[in-house]
Amino acid sequence: MRKICPECRGTGYVTAEEELAWRFLKEAAQDFDVTVNEIKGPWRGVKVVEARRYVARELRSRGQTLEAIGMVLNRSHTTILNLLNGTRAR
């Protein structure tokens, strides 16, 4: 089990926000039958995008910034904004 420490970066500890993000990533991967690497990677399949949207919505509802969510999902804040608004690339 990873330990949670709000201030100890780089020491093997993670913040509560990082632990929450990891929990949502694992939950989405299981629920949408994809991997965490697919969620964080370049894949754009329907299940992967829906899993990303789930993670983004859960983190946003808990007060995370678009930039913080983007760091979790390896995306820019504008991509997260489009994901949350349901905008698709043409």
JSON list of C-alpha atoms in Angstrom, two decimals, residues 21-56 59 69-75 79-80 83:
[
{"chain": "A", "resi": 21, "resn": "ALA", "atom": "CA", "xyz": [-6.30, 10.05, -9.52]},
{"chain": "A", "resi": 22, "resn": "TRP", "atom": "CA", "xyz": [-4.68, 6.62, -9.50]},
{"chain": "A", "resi": 23, "resn": "ARG", "atom": "CA", "xyz": [-7.80, 5.10, -7.95]},
{"chain": "A", "resi": 24, "resn": "PHE", "atom": "CA", "xyz": [-10.01, 6.60, -10.69]},
{"chain": "A", "resi": 25, "resn": "LEU", "atom": "CA", "xyz": [-7.60, 5.46, -13.41]},
{"chain": "A", "resi": 26, "resn": "LYS", "atom": "CA", "xyz": [-7.70, 1.87, -12.13]},
{"chain": "A", "resi": 27, "resn": "GLU", "atom": "CA", "xyz": [-11.47, 1.98, -11.69]},
{"chain": "A", "resi": 28, "resn": "ALA", "atom": "CA", "xyz": [-12.02, 3.32, -15.21]},
{"chain": "A", "resi": 29, "resn": "ALA", "atom": "CA", "xyz": [-9.65, 0.77, -16.71]},
{"chain": "A", "resi": 30, "resn": "GLN", "atom": "CA", "xyz": [-11.58, -2.06, -15.09]},
{"chain": "A", "resi": 31, "resn": "ASP", "atom": "CA", "xyz": [-15.05, -0.64, -15.82]},
{"chain": "A", "resi": 32, "resn": "PHE", "atom": "CA", "xyz": [-14.32, 0.15, -19.49]},
{"chain": "A", "resi": 33, "resn": "ASP", "atom": "CA", "xyz": [-12.17, -2.94, -20.14]},
{"chain": "A", "resi": 34, "resn": "VAL", "atom": "CA", "xyz": [-9.06, -0.97, -21.12]},
{"chain": "A", "resi": 35, "resn": "THR", "atom": "CA", "xyz": [-5.64, -0.53, -19.52]},
{"chain": "A", "resi": 36, "resn": "VAL", "atom": "CA", "xyz": [-4.30, 2.46, -17.61]},
{"chain": "A", "resi": 37, "resn": "ASN", "atom": "CA", "xyz": [-1.63, 2.80, -20.32]},
{"chain": "A", "resi": 38, "resn": "GLU", "atom": "CA", "xyz": [-4.35, 3.05, -22.96]},
{"chain": "A", "resi": 39, "resn": "ILE", "atom": "CA", "xyz": [-6.15, 5.74, -20.96]},
{"chain": "A", "resi": 40, "resn": "LYS", "atom": "CA", "xyz": [-2.95, 7.75, -20.61]},
{"chain": "A", "resi": 41, "resn": "GLY", "atom": "CA", "xyz": [-1.64, 6.94, -24.09]},
{"chain": "A", "resi": 42, "resn": "PRO", "atom": "CA", "xyz": [-2.43, 8.14, -27.62]},
{"chain": "A", "resi": 43, "resn": "TRP", "atom": "CA", "xyz": [-5.27, 5.71, -28.31]},
{"chain": "A", "resi": 44, "resn": "ARG", "atom": "CA", "xyz": [-8.62, 7.21, -29.37]},
{"chain": "A", "resi": 45, "resn": "GLY", "atom": "CA", "xyz": [-10.96, 4.22, -29.37]},
{"chain": "A", "resi": 46, "resn": "VAL", "atom": "CA", "xyz": [-14.47, 4.77, -28.05]},
{"chain": "A", "resi": 47, "resn": "LYS", "atom": "CA", "xyz": [-13.94, 2.79, -24.83]},
{"chain": "A", "resi": 48, "resn": "VAL", "atom": "CA", "xyz": [-10.64, 4.56, -24.15]},
{"chain": "A", "resi": 49, "resn": "VAL", "atom": "CA", "xyz": [-12.11, 8.03, -24.68]},
{"chain": "A", "resi": 50, "resn": "GLU", "atom": "CA", "xyz": [-15.10, 7.21, -22.47]},
{"chain": "A", "resi": 51, "resn": "ALA", "atom": "CA", "xyz": [-12.73, 5.97, -19.74]},
{"chain": "A", "resi": 52, "resn": "ARG", "atom": "CA", "xyz": [-10.75, 9.22, -20.02]},
{"chain": "A", "resi": 53, "resn": "ARG", "atom": "CA", "xyz": [-13.95, 11.24, -19.82]},
{"chain": "A", "resi": 54, "resn": "TYR", "atom": "CA", "xyz": [-14.98, 9.34, -16.69]},
{"chain": "A", "resi": 55, "resn": "VAL", "atom": "CA", "xyz": [-11.65, 10.04, -14.98]},
{"chain": "A", "resi": 56, "resn": "ALA", "atom": "CA", "xyz": [-11.73, 13.71, -16.02]},
{"chain": "A", "resi": 59, "resn": "LEU", "atom": "CA", "xyz": [-11.46, 14.58, -10.82]},
{"chain": "A", "resi": 69, "resn": "ILE", "atom": "CA", "xyz": [-6.31, 16.54, -14.83]},
{"chain": "A", "resi": 70, "resn": "GLY", "atom": "CA", "xyz": [-4.25, 16.98, -18.00]},
{"chain": "A", "resi": 71, "resn": "MET", "atom": "CA", "xyz": [-1.11, 15.92, -16.14]},
{"chain": "A", "resi": 72, "resn": "VAL", "atom": "CA", "xyz": [-2.86, 12.75, -14.94]},
{"chain": "A", "resi": 73, "resn": "LEU", "atom": "CA", "xyz": [-4.09, 11.86, -18.44]},
{"chain": "A", "resi": 74, "resn": "ASN", "atom": "CA", "xyz": [-1.03, 13.14, -20.37]},
{"chain": "A", "resi": 75, "resn": "ARG", "atom": "CA", "xyz": [-3.13, 15.73, -22.18]},
{"chain": "A", "resi": 79, "resn": "THR", "atom": "CA", "xyz": [-7.95, 18.75, -24.53]},
{"chain": "A", "resi": 80, "resn": "ILE", "atom": "CA", "xyz": [-9.45, 18.11, -21.09]},
{"chain": "A", "resi": 83, "resn": "LEU", "atom": "CA", "xyz": [-13.27, 16.09, -23.33]}
]
